[in-house]
PDB file of C-alpha atoms in Angstrom:
ATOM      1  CA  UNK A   1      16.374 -44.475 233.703  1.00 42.00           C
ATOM      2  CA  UNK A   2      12.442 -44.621 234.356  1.00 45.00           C
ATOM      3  CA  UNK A   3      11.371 -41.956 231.497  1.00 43.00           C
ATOM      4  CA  UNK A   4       7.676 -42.783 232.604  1.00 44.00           C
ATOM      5  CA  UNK A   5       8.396 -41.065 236.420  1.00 52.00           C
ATOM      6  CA  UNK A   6       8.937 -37.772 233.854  1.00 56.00           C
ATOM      7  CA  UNK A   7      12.691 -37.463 234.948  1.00 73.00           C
ATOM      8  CA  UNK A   8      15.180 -36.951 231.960  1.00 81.00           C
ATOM      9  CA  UNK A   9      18.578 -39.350 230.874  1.00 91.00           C
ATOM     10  CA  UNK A  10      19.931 -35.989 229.386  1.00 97.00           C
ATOM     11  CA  UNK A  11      20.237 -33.152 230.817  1.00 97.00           C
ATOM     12  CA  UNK A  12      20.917 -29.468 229.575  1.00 97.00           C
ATOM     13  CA  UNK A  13      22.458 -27.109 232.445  1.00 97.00           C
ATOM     14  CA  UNK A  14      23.135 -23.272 231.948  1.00 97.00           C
ATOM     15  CA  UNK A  15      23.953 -20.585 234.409  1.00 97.00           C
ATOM     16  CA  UNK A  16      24.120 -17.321 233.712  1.00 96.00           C
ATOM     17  CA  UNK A  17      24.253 -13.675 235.038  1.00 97.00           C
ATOM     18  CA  UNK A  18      20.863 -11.491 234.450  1.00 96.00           C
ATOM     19  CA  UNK A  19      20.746  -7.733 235.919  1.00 95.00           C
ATOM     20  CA  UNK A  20      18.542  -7.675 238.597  1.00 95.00           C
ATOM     21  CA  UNK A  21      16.370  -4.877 237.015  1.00 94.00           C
ATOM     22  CA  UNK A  22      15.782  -7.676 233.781  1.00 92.00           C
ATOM     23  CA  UNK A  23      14.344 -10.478 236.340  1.00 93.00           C
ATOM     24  CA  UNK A  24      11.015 -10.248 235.202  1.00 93.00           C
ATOM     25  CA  UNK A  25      11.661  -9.673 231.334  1.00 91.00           C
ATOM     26  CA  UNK A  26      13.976 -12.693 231.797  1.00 91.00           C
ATOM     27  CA  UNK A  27      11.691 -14.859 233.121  1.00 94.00           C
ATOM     28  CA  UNK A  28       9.119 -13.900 229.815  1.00 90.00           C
ATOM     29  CA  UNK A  29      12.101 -14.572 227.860  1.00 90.00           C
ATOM     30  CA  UNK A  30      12.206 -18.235 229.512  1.00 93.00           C
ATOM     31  CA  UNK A  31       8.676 -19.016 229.335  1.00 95.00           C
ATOM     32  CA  UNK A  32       8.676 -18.845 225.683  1.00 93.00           C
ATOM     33  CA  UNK A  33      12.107 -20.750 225.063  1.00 94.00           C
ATOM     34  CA  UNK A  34      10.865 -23.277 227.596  1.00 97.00           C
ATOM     35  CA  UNK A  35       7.997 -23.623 225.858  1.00 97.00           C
ATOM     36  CA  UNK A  36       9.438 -24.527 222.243  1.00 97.00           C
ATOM     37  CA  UNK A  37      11.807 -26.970 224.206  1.00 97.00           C
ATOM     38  CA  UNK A  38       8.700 -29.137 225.606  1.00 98.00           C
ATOM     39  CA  UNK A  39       7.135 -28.531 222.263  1.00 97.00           C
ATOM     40  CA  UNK A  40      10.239 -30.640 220.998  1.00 97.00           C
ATOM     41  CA  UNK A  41      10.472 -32.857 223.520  1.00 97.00           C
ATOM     42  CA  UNK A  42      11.882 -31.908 226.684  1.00 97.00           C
ATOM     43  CA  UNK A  43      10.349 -33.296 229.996  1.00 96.00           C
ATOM     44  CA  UNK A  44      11.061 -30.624 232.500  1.00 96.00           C
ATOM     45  CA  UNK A  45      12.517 -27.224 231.821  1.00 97.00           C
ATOM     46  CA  UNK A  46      13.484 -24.992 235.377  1.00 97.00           C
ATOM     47  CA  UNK A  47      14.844 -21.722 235.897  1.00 97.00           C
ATOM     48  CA  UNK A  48      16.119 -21.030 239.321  1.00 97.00           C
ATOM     49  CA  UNK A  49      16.831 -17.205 240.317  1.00 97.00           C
ATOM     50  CA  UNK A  50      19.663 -17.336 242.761  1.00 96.00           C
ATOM     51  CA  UNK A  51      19.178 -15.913 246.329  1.00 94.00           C
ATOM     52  CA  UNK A  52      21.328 -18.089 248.830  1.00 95.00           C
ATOM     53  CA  UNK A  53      24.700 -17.985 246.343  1.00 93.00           C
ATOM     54  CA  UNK A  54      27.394 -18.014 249.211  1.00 94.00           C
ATOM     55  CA  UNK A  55      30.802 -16.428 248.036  1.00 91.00           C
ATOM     56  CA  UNK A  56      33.652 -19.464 247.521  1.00 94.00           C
ATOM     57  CA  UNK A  57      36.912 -19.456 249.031  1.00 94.00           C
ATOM     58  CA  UNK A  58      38.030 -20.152 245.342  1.00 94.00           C
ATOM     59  CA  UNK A  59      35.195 -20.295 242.899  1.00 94.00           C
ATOM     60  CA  UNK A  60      31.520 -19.781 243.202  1.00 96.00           C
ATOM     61  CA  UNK A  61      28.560 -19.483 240.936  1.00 96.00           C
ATOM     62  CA  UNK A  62      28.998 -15.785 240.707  1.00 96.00           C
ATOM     63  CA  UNK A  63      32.726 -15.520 239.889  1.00 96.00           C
ATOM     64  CA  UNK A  64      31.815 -18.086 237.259  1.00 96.00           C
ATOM     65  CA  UNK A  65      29.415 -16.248 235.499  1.00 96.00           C
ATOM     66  CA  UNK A  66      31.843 -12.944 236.347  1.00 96.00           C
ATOM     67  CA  UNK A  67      28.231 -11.660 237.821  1.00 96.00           C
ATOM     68  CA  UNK A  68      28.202  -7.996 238.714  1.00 95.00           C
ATOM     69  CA  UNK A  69      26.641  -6.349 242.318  1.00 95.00           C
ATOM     70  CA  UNK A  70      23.594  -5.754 240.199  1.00 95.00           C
ATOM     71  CA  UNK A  71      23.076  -9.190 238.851  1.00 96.00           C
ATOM     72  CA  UNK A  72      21.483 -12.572 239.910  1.00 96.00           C
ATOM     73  CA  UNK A  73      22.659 -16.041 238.914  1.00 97.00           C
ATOM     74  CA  UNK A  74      20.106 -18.134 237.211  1.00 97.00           C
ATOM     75  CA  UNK A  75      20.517 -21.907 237.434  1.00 97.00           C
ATOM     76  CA  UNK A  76      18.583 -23.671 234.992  1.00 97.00           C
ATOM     77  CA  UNK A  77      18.667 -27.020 233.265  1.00 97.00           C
ATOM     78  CA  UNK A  78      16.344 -29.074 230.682  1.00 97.00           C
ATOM     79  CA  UNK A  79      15.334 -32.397 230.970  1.00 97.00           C
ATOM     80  CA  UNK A  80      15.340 -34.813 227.964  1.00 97.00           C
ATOM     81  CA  UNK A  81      14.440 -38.097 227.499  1.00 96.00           C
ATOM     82  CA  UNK A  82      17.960 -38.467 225.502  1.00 96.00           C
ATOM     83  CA  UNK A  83      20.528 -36.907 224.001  1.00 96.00           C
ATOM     84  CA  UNK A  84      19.316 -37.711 220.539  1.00 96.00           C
ATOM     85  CA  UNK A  85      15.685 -35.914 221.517  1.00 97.00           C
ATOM     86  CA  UNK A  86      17.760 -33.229 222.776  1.00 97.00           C
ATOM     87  CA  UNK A  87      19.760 -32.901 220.005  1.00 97.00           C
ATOM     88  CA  UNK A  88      16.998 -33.694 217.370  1.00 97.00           C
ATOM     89  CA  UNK A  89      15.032 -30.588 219.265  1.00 97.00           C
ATOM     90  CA  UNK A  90      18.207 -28.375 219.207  1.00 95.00           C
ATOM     91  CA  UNK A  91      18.185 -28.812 215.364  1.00 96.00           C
ATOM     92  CA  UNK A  92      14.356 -27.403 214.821  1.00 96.00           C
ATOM     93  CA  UNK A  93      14.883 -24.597 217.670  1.00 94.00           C
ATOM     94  CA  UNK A  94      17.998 -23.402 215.914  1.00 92.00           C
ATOM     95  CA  UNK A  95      15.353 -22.574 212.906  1.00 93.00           C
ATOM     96  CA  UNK A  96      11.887 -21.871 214.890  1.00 94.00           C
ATOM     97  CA  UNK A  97      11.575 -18.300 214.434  1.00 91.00           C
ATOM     98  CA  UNK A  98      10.210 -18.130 218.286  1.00 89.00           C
ATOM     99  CA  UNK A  99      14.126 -18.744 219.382  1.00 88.00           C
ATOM    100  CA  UNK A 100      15.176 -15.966 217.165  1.00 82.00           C
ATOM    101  CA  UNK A 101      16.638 -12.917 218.512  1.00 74.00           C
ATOM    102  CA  UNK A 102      13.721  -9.921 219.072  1.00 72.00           C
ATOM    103  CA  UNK A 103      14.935  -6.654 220.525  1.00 66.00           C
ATOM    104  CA  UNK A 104      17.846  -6.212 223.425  1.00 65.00           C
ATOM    105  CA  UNK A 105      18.909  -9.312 225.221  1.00 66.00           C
ATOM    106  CA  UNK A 106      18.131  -9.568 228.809  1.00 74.00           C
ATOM    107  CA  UNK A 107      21.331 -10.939 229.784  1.00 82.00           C
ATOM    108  CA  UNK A 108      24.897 -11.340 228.430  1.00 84.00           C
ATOM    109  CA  UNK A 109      25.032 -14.675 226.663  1.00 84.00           C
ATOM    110  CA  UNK A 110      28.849 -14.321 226.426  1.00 91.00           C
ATOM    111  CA  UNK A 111      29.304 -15.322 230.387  1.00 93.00           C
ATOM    112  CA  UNK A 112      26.822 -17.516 229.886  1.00 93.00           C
ATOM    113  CA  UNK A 113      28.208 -21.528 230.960  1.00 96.00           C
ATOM    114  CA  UNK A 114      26.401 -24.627 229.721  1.00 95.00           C
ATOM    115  CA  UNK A 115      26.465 -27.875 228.428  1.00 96.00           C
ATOM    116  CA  UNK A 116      25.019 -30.964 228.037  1.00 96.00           C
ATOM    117  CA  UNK A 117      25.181 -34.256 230.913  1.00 96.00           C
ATOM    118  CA  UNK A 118      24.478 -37.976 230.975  1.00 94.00           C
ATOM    119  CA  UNK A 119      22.272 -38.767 234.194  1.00 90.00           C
ATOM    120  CA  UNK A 120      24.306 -40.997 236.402  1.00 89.00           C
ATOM    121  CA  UNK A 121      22.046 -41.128 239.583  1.00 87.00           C
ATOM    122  CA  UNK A 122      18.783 -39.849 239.782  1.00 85.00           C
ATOM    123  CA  UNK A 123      17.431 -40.744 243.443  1.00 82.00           C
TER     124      UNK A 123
END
C-alpha cells in the first residue's frame, strides 16, 4: 500500500440513518469528530449523504440501517495508515473530551453498522 499517494491500509466504514431535518447539525457533528480523527492520524475522513439509495430486492442500505421515510443514509469511512494508528487513535478519542457526548444526538447510534477493513485493492 503506497501511504505517500494519502490512501489508507485500514479502513473504518459506518452507515447510519440521520433524520433528514438533522442533515446540517449532522454534518457539524462530523466536522468536529473528523477533525480529532486526522488530529490522531487518519488520512482521509468522508461523509457521504445518500441520494441515489435504490430499494433491494432483498437488502439495501436503508433496510440495513432500518432508515425511516424521514431519514437519509450516510456512508462514511476513515482512512488510516494502519490498524495500529487506527486503533492507537481510537484509544485517545475514547478520552478527548471533544468526542464526548454534548446535548441530543443527531442520529440513532443503535442502527448504526460499522467496522473496521484491511485494504485489499486500492486501484
Amino acid at each position: 500500500m503506497d501511504v505517500g499517494s494519502g490512501r489508507g491500509a485500514y479502513v473504518d466504514g459506518y452507515l447510519l440513518p440521520v433524520p433528514d431535518g438533522n442533515r446540517a447539525t449532522y454534518r457539524d457533528l462530523a466536522q468536529k469528530v473528523a477533525d480529532v480523527f486526522l488530529e490522531y492520524g487518519a488520512l482521509r475522513v468522508v461523509e457521504a449523504w445518500g441520494d441515489d439509495v435504490p430499494e433491494g430486492k432483498v437488502t439495501d442500505f436503508r433496510r440495513a440501517v432500518l432508515a425511516r421515510d424521514d431519514e437519509g443514509v450516510v456512508f462514511s469511512w476513515v482512512e488510516w495508515p494502519s490498524r495500529q494508528v487506527r486503533d492507537e487513535a481510537w484509544q485517545k478519542a475514547r478520552n478527548d473530551p471533544r468526542m464526548q457526548p454534548q446535548g441530543e444526538m443527531r442520529f440513532d447510534g443503535k442502527r448504526m453498522i460499522y467496522g473496521g477493513f484491511e485494504t485489499v485493492l486500492d486501484d
